[in-house]
Phi, psi and omega in degrees: 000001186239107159352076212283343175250181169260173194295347216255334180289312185296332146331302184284315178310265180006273181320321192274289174302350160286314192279322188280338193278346169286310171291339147306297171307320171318276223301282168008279178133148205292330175309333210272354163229034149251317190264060172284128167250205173293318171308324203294302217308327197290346175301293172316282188344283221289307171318326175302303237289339177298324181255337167352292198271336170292337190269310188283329193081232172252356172302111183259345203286141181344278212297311170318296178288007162242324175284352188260301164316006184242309183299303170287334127331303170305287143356257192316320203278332158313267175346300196300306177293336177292290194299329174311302175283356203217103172294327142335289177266336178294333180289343192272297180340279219266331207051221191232157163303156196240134131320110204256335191242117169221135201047058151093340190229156185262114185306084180304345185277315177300325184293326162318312151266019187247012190039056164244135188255145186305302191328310170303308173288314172326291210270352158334274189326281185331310192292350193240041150099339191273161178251346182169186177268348166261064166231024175217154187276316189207170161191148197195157206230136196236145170029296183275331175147348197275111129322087169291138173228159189225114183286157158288151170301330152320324187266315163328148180283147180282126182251161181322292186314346188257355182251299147339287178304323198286344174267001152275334166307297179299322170302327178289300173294309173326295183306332173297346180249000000 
């Protein structure tokens, strides 16, 4: 239970390795936390295992190691709630969505600069209904990591309300007769 630093050093070690590994991951690029692979996950694994002592320092102790846990906890949960309310900072934060693909074609420069291969998007595409890209109107990988794709309107699924108009529609001609 006894402190080998003081709380205001393990604080700042704390802040200072949360502030550099965000900015890493920033910098990393939007692929790197939706699209994990095995190289990604052992990067991460090994990256905790890296900053341990920038964060604890030679401090081993319980009370250390629950106050730097405590810190990062705390931290992130400010960060979260700060980009949440003030779309400013979630933009500095978080960055903007990118296009990756429009009308049917793929912007090879955003994928490239997003470390994304058309294949990976390609299965994307497949989970949200597309067979490929030139069946979207758009697709863009947004902040956190989520592929979006926007089918063409020809292609979109029919919702209740579009079955609900056309049987009003219908009914209305039908009665005219």
């Amino acid at each position: 239970m006894h402190l080998d630093i003081s709380v205001w050093e393990k604080a700042i070690r704390t802040v200072a390795v949360y502030a550099v590994i965000a900015v890493l991951l920033r910098l990393a690029g939007k692929r790197d936390l939706a699209q994990l692979n095995a190289f990604d996950l052992v990067v991460i694994l090994l990256l905790s295992n890296v900053v341990q002592n920038a964060i604890i320092g030679p401090d081993n102790s319980l009370l250390g190691g629950i106050i730097g846990a405590v810190l990062l906890i705390g931290l992130n949960a400010v960060i979260v709630r700060t980009a949440r309310r003030d779309d400013r900072v979630a933009t500095l934060l978080e960055g903007t969505p990118t296009t990756l693909a429009r009308d049917g074609h793929w912007d090879v420069e955003a994928l490239r600069k997003e470390g994304l291969r058309e294949a990976d998007v390609e299965a994307a595409l497949r989970r949200q209904n597309a067979n490929g890209v030139g069946e979207v109107e758009s697709v863009t990988i947004e902040p956190g990591g989520a592929i979006v794709a926007t089918l063409r309107e020809d292609l979109q699924s029919v919702t209740r309300g579009d079955i609900e108009r056309l049987e009003a529609k219908l009914d209305a001609l039908l009665s005219r007769s």
